């Protein structure tokens, strides 16, 4: 049984089109990107409901603080964090129900 889907026709700028053309499954890539954005929008709404406003200035300040901290990190530490995040993401996706091989 497959989930229902809707076919859409969209227009994108050339740079986006070129990126999507390199994907083996552009639809899956777009779906994941939109779902990621939906999660961020939901988080923004939840924070706003809690009285926490996300502003461009606040985001810029947070990014600057993060960059300053990371600048003090040795390359090995940055790579270890990247590896840990990748493992975590792979572990999360491996928990998803797997489709049986055809």
Tab-separated table of C-alpha atoms in Angstrom:
chain	number	residue	atom	x	y	z
A	1	UNK	CA	0.000	0.000	0.000
A	2	UNK	CA	1.417	3.363	-0.950
A	3	UNK	CA	0.639	6.755	0.500
A	4	UNK	CA	-1.364	9.057	-1.696
A	5	UNK	CA	0.581	11.757	-3.464
A	6	UNK	CA	-0.283	14.794	-5.529
A	7	UNK	CA	1.613	15.841	-8.601
A	8	UNK	CA	2.585	19.512	-8.675
A	9	UNK	CA	4.238	21.653	-11.281
A	10	UNK	CA	6.572	24.280	-9.837
A	11	UNK	CA	8.879	26.914	-11.236
A	12	UNK	CA	12.338	27.319	-9.734
A	13	UNK	CA	15.346	29.525	-10.486
A	14	UNK	CA	18.098	28.005	-12.657
A	15	UNK	CA	20.486	27.347	-9.756
A	16	UNK	CA	17.800	25.365	-7.905
A	17	UNK	CA	16.878	23.474	-11.078
A	18	UNK	CA	20.523	22.529	-11.617
A	19	UNK	CA	20.773	21.237	-8.028
A	20	UNK	CA	17.581	19.202	-8.341
A	21	UNK	CA	18.739	17.707	-11.641
A	22	UNK	CA	21.724	16.182	-9.796
A	23	UNK	CA	19.432	14.388	-7.344
A	24	UNK	CA	18.491	10.779	-8.094
A	25	UNK	CA	15.051	11.473	-6.583
A	26	UNK	CA	14.270	15.191	-6.757
A	27	UNK	CA	10.777	14.670	-5.329
A	28	UNK	CA	12.137	13.022	-2.174
A	29	UNK	CA	14.742	15.783	-1.845
A	30	UNK	CA	12.073	18.481	-2.080
A	31	UNK	CA	9.740	16.665	0.327
A	32	UNK	CA	12.525	16.414	2.928
A	33	UNK	CA	13.446	20.083	2.507
A	34	UNK	CA	9.832	21.186	2.918
A	35	UNK	CA	9.326	18.932	5.946
A	36	UNK	CA	12.477	20.362	7.523
A	37	UNK	CA	11.095	23.851	6.968
A	38	UNK	CA	7.718	22.818	8.411
A	39	UNK	CA	9.492	21.627	11.575
A	40	UNK	CA	11.322	24.953	11.860
A	41	UNK	CA	8.074	26.873	11.367
A	42	UNK	CA	6.399	24.754	14.052
A	43	UNK	CA	9.310	25.435	16.418
A	44	UNK	CA	9.065	29.181	15.718
A	45	UNK	CA	5.326	29.059	16.479
A	46	UNK	CA	5.915	27.118	19.698
A	47	UNK	CA	8.585	29.576	20.820
A	48	UNK	CA	6.315	32.517	19.974
A	49	UNK	CA	3.534	30.895	22.009
A	50	UNK	CA	5.983	30.703	24.926
A	51	UNK	CA	6.751	34.408	24.509
A	52	UNK	CA	10.112	33.961	22.804
A	53	UNK	CA	10.455	36.109	19.687
A	54	UNK	CA	12.929	35.026	17.011
A	55	UNK	CA	14.369	38.074	15.263
A	56	UNK	CA	16.917	38.441	12.489
A	57	UNK	CA	19.123	40.391	14.902
A	58	UNK	CA	18.901	37.627	17.509
A	59	UNK	CA	19.708	34.962	14.926
A	60	UNK	CA	22.701	36.995	13.709
A	61	UNK	CA	23.961	37.406	17.284
A	62	UNK	CA	23.579	33.682	17.988
A	63	UNK	CA	25.440	32.807	14.787
A	64	UNK	CA	28.236	35.213	15.693
A	65	UNK	CA	28.563	33.687	19.172
A	66	UNK	CA	28.625	30.190	17.686
A	67	UNK	CA	31.267	31.184	15.121
A	68	UNK	CA	33.415	32.697	17.897
A	69	UNK	CA	33.210	29.500	19.948
A	70	UNK	CA	33.913	27.280	16.948
A	71	UNK	CA	36.886	29.449	15.955
A	72	UNK	CA	38.513	28.437	19.239
A	73	UNK	CA	37.926	24.739	18.572
A	74	UNK	CA	40.679	22.686	16.983
A	75	UNK	CA	39.802	21.082	13.637
A	76	UNK	CA	39.727	17.637	15.291
A	77	UNK	CA	37.001	18.726	17.710
A	78	UNK	CA	34.865	20.214	14.916
A	79	UNK	CA	35.234	16.999	12.918
A	80	UNK	CA	34.337	14.861	15.958
A	81	UNK	CA	31.140	16.866	16.461
A	82	UNK	CA	30.251	16.557	12.763
A	83	UNK	CA	30.831	12.795	12.923
A	84	UNK	CA	28.686	12.467	16.052
A	85	UNK	CA	25.842	14.424	14.438
A	86	UNK	CA	26.040	12.311	11.272
A	87	UNK	CA	25.933	9.090	13.323
A	88	UNK	CA	22.949	10.410	15.253
A	89	UNK	CA	21.119	11.316	12.043
A	90	UNK	CA	21.868	7.921	10.542
A	91	UNK	CA	20.661	6.216	13.724
A	92	UNK	CA	17.420	8.222	13.572
A	93	UNK	CA	16.772	7.214	9.978
A	94	UNK	CA	17.572	3.568	10.700
A	95	UNK	CA	14.793	3.549	13.326
A	96	UNK	CA	12.233	4.356	10.631
A	97	UNK	CA	10.272	1.384	9.315
A	98	UNK	CA	12.112	-0.155	6.404
A	99	UNK	CA	10.405	-1.148	3.181
A	100	UNK	CA	10.939	-4.809	2.286
A	101	UNK	CA	13.124	-5.404	-0.735
A	102	UNK	CA	11.158	-6.121	-3.896
